[in-house]
Coordinates of C-alpha atoms and ligand atoms in Angstrom, one line a residue:
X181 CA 19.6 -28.9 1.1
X182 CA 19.4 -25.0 1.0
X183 CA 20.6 -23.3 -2.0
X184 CA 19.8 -19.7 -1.4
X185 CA 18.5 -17.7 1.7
X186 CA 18.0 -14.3 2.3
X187 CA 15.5 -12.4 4.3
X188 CA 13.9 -8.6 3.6
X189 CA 12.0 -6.4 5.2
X190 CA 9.6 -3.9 3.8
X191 CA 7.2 -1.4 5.4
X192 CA 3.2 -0.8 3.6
X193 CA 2.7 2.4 2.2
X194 CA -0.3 4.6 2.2
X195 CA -1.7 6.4 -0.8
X196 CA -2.3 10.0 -1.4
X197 CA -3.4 9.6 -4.9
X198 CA -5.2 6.3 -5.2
X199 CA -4.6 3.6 -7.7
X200 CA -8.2 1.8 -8.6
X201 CA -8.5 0.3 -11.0
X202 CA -5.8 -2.0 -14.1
X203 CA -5.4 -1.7 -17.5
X204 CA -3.9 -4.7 -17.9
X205 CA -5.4 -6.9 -14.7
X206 CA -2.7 -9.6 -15.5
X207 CA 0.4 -7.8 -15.3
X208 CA -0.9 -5.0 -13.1
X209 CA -0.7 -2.0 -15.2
X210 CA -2.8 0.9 -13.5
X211 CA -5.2 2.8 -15.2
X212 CA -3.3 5.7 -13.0
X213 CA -0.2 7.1 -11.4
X214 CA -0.4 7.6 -7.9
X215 CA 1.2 8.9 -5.1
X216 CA 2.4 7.4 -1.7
X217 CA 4.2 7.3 1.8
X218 CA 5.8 4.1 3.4
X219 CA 4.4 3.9 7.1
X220 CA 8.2 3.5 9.0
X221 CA 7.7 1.3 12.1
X222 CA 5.2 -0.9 10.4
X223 CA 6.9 -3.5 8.2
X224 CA 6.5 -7.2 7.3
X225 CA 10.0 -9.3 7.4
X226 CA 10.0 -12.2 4.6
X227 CA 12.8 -14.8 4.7
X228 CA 13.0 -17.1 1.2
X229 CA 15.0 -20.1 1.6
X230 CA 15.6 -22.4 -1.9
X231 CA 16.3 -26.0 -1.1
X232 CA 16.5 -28.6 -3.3
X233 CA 14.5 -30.9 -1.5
X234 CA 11.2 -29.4 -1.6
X235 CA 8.5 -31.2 -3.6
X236 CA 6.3 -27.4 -3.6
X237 CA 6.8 -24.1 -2.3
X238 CA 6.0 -24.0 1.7
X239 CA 4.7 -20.6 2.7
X240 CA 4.3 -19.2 6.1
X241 CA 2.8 -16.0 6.7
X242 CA 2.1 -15.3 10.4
X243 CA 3.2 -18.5 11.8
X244 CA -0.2 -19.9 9.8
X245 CA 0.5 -22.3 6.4
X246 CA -0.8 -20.6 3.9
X247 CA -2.8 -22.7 1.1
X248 CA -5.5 -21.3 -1.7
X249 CA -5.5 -17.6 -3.2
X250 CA -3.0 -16.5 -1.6
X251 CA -0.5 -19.7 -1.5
X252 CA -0.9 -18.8 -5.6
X253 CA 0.0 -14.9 -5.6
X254 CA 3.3 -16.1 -3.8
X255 CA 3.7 -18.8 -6.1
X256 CA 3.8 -16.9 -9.2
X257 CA 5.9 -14.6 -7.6
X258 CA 8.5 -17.3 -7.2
X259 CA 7.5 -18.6 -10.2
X260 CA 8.6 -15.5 -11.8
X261 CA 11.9 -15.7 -9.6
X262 CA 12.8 -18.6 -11.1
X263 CA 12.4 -18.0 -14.5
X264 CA 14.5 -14.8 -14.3
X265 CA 17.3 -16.4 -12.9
X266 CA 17.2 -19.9 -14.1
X267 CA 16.9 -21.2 -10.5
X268 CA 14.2 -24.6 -10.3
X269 CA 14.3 -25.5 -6.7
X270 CA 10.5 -24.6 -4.7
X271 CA 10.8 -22.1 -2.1
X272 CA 10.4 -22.2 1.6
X273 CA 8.9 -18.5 2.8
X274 CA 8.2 -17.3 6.7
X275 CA 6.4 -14.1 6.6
X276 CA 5.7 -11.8 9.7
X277 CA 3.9 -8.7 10.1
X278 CA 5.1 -6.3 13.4
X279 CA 1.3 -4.9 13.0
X280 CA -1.5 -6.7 13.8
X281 CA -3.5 -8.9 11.2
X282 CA -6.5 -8.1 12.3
X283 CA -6.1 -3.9 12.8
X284 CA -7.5 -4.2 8.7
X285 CA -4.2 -2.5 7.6
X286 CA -3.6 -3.8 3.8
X287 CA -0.5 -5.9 4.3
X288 CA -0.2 -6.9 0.4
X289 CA 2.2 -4.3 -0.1
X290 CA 4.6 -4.7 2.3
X291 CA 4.6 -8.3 1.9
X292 CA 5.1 -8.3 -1.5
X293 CA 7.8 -5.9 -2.0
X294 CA 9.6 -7.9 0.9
X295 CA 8.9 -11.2 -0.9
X296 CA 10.2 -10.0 -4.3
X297 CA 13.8 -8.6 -2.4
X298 CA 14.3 -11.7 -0.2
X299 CA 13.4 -14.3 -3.0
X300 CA 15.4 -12.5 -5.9
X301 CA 18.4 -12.1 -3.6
X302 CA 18.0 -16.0 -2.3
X303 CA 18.0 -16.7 -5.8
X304 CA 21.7 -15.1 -6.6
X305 CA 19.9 -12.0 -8.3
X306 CA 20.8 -8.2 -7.6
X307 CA 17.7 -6.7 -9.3
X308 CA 17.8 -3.0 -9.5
X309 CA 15.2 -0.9 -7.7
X310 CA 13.3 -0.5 -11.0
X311 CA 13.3 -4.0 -11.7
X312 CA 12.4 -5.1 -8.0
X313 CA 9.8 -2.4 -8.0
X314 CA 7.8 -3.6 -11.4
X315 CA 8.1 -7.6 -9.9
X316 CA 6.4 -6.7 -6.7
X317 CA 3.7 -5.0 -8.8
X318 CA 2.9 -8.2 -10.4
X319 CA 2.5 -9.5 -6.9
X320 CA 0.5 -6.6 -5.7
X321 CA 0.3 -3.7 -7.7
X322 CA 0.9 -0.8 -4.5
X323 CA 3.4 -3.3 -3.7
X324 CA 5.5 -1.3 -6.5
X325 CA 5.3 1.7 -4.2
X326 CA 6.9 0.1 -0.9
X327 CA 10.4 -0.9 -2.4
X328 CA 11.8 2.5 -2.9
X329 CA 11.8 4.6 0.2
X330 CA 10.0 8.1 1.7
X331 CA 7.5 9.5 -1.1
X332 CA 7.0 7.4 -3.7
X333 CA 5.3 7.7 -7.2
X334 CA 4.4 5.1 -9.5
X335 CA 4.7 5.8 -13.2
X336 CA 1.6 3.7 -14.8
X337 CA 3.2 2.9 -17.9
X338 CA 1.6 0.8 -20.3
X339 CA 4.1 -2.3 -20.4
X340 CA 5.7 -4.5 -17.9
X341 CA 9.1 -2.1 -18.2
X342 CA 7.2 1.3 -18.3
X343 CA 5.3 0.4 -15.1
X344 CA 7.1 1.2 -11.8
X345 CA 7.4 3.1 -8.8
X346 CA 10.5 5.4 -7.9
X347 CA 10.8 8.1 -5.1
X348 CA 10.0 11.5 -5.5
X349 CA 11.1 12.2 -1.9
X350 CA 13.7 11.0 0.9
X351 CA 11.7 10.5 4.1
X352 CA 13.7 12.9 6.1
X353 CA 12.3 15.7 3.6
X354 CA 8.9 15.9 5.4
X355 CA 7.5 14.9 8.8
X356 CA 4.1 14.1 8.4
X357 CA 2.1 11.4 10.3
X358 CA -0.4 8.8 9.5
X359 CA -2.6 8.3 12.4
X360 CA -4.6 4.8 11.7
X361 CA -8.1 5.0 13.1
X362 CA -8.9 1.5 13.3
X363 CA -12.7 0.9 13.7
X364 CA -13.5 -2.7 12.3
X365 CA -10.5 -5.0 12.5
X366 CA -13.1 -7.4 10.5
X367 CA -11.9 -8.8 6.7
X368 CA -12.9 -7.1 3.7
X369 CA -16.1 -8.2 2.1
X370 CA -14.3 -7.7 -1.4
X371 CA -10.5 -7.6 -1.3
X372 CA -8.9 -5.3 -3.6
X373 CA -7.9 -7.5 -6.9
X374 CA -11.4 -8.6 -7.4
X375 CA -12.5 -4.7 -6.1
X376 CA -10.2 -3.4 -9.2
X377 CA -12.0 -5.3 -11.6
X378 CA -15.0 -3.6 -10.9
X379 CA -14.0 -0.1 -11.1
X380 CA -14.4 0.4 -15.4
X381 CA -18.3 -0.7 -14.3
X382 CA -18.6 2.6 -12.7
X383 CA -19.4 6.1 -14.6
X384 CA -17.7 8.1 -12.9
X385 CA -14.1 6.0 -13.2
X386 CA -13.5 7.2 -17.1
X387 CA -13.2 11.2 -15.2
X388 CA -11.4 10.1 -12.2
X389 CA -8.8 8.8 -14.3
X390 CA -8.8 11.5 -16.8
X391 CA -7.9 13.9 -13.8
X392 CA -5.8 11.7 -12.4
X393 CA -2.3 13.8 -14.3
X394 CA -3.7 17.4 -12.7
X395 CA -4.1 15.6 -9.0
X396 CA -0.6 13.9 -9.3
X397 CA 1.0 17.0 -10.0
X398 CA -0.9 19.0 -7.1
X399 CA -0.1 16.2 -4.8
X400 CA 4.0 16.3 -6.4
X401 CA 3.8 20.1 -5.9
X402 CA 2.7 20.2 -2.3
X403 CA 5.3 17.9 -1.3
X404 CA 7.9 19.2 -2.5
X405 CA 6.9 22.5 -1.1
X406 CA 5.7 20.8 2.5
X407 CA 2.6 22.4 1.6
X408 CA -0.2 20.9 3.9
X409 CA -3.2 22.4 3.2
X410 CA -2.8 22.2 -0.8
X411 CA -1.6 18.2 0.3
X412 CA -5.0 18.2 2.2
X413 CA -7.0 19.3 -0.2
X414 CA -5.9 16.9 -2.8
X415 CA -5.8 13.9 -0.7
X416 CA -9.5 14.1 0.1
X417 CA -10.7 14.7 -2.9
X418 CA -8.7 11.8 -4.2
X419 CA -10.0 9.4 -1.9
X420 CA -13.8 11.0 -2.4
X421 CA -13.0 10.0 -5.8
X422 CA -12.1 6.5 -5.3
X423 CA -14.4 5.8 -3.0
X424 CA -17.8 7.7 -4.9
X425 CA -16.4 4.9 -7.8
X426 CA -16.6 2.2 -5.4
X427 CA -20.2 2.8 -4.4
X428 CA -21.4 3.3 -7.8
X429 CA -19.6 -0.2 -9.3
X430 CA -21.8 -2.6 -10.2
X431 CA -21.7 -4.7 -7.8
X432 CA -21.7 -1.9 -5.9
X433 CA -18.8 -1.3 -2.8
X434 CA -19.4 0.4 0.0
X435 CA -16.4 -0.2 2.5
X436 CA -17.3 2.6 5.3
X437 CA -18.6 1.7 8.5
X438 CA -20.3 4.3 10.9
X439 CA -17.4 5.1 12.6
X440 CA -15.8 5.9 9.3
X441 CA -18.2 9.1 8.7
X442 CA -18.1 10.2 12.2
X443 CA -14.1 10.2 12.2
X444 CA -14.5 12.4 8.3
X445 CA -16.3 14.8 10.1
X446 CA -14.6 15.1 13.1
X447 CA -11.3 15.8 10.5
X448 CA -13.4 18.5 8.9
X449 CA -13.9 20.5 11.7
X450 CA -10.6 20.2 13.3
X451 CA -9.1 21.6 9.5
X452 CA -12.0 24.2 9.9
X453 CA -10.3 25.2 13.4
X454 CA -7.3 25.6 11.9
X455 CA -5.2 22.4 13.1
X456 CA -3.3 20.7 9.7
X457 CA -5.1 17.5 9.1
X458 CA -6.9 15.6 6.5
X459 CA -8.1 11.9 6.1
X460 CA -7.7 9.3 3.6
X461 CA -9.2 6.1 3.5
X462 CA -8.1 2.7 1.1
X463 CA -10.4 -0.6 0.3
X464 CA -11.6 -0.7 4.4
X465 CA -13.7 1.0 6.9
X466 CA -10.5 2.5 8.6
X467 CA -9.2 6.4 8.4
X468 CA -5.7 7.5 7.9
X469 CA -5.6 10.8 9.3
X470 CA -2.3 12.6 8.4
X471 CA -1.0 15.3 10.0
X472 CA 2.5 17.5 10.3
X473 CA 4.2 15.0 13.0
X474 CA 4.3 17.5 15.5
X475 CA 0.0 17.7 16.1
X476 CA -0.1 13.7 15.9
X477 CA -0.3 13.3 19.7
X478 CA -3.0 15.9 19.9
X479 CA -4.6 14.3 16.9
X480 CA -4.2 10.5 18.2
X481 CA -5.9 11.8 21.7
X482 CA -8.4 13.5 19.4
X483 CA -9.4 10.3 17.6
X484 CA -9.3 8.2 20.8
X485 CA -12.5 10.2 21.8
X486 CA -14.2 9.0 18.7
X487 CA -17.2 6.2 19.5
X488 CA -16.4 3.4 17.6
X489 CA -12.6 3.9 17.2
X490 CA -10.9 0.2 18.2
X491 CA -7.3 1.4 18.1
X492 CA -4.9 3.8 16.5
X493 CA -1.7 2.9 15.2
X494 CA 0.7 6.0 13.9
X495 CA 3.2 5.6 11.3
X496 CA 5.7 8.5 9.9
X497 CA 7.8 8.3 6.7
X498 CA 9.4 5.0 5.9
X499 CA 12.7 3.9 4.3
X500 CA 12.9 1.2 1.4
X501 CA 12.7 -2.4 1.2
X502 CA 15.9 -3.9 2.3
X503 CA 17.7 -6.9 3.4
X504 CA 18.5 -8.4 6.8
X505 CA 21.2 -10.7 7.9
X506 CA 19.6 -14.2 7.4
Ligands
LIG617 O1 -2.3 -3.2 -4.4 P1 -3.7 -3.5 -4.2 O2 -4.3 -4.4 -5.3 O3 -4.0 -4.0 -2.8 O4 -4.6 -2.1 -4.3 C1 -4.5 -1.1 -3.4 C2 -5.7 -0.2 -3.6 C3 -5.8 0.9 -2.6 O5 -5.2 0.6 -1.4 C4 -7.3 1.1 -2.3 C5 -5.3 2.2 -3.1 C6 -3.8 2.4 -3.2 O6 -3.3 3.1 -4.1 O7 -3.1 1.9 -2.3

């Protein structure tokens, strides 16, 4: 018998200024702010049906059944759910991504701010975009960042309340493009909870994340000004930052394939001709290469030139999480 069903759909979001690293691993708290964009046209579509009949949440992401790891993120999630609004009946939950699985695009955080919307609204509850935000953190902590729309920050905090993501910008207030250089469509060796965990084992983490206020507000600045080339600057150096902690964690991680040098070079020297782009790049081998929307077909037939480039997806600013009819 079904007692609740709604269904949401959220788009992932990519970072400007990175979040690495939790202070508090449980609940998600980042050791810093950081900055994002939703990817519009790329989105994951969760439907959460409660029905009193089922002896365990059922969860479907993909048409596959999900058990392990991951059947547990989503089952806390619900769990959490449950206990807010006083609901006890398990869950049945069909995920689907519109991008493919296997281009390596992080799909955590569109899948868990779609999650949180559908199950809270299946469950009777009209959460607030604060309070929707900070539950799909505990699922995923970028998954903060996709529930409120365009350009998005989220405000570390140091508690379960302080800790959410709000928007800093509509997605209409600046056309830029992400152009997703996919080179390995491969897994991650080391996904990004357990990748977190390692960061405070790296020197250099303590000063990326005692910068971190002075790159948020260049990044904040440049935005609101539609300022690429300080946005550029910022955004490389941020992910330099992120990444030189990755290969000096212990284990050390080293996510970049050679396709993933060749593509940082070829964005240097387009910048150095004068064309707006810079790269970024999350827990993965691939390159988001943003650029003012109106150079991402030149930039996208750029890339495609690039040995070792499988496929490139392009993604402008999205809207918020939302719901769909059932
Ligand atoms: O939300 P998580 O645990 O998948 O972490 C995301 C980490 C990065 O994508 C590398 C950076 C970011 O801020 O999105």
């Amino acid at each position: 018998m079904t007692v609740g069903n709604s269904r949401a759909l959220a788009h992932p979001n990519i970072a400007f200024i990175k979040y690495w690293g939790n202070k508090d691993p449980q609940l998600r708290i980042p050791a810093n702010g950081s900055i994002s964009m939703n990817l519009a046209g790329l989105h994951t579509q969760t439907q959460v049906t409660f029905e009193a009949t089922l002896p365990s949440d059922h969860v479907v992401i993909n048409d596959r059944r999900v058990t392990g790891p991951a059947y547990e993120r989503v089952n806390a999630l619900l769990d959490r759910v449950r206990k807010i609004s006083g609901r006890d009946e398990f869950a049945r939950v069909i995920s689907q991504n519109n991008f493919p699985t296997a281009a390596g695009i992080a799909s955590s955080a569109s899948a868990f701010a779609a999650l949180s919307l559908a199950a809270t609204a299946a469950a009777g509850l009209e959460l607030d975009q604060a309070d929707l935000s900070r539950l799909a953190r505990t699922g995923s902590g970028s998954a903060c960042r996709s529930v409120p729309g365009g350009y998005v920050e989220w405000q570390p905090g140091d508690s379960h309340e302080s800790s959410y993501a709000f928007s800093i910008a509509a997605p209409e207030h600046w056309a830029l493009t992400d152009c997703i250089a996919v080179v390995s469509r491969t897994h991650k060796p080391v996904g990004s909870s357990a990748g977190h965990d390692l960061a405070d084992t790296s020197p250099f983490q303590a000063s990326r994340v005692s910068d971190a206020p002075r790159r948020l507000e260049i990044c904040r600045q440049a935005i609101r000004q539609k300022d690429f080339e300080a946005l550029a600057k910022i955004v490389e150096l941020d992910s330099n930052l992120m990444h030189a902690v990755m290969m000096t964690s212990s284990p050390a991680l080293l996510y970049w394939q050679p396709a993933t040098l060749e593509i940082i070079h070829a964005v240097q020297a387009w910048r150095k001709s004068g064309k707006p782009v810079c790269y970024t790049i999350d827990a993965g081998p691939n390159v988001h290469v943003l650029c003012p929307s109106e150079f991402a077909e030149e930039i996208k037939e750029e890339l495609n030139h690039i040995k070792g480039v499988e496929m490139i997806l392009s993604a402008e600013p999205g809207g918020p999480a939302g719901l769909l009819e059932p």
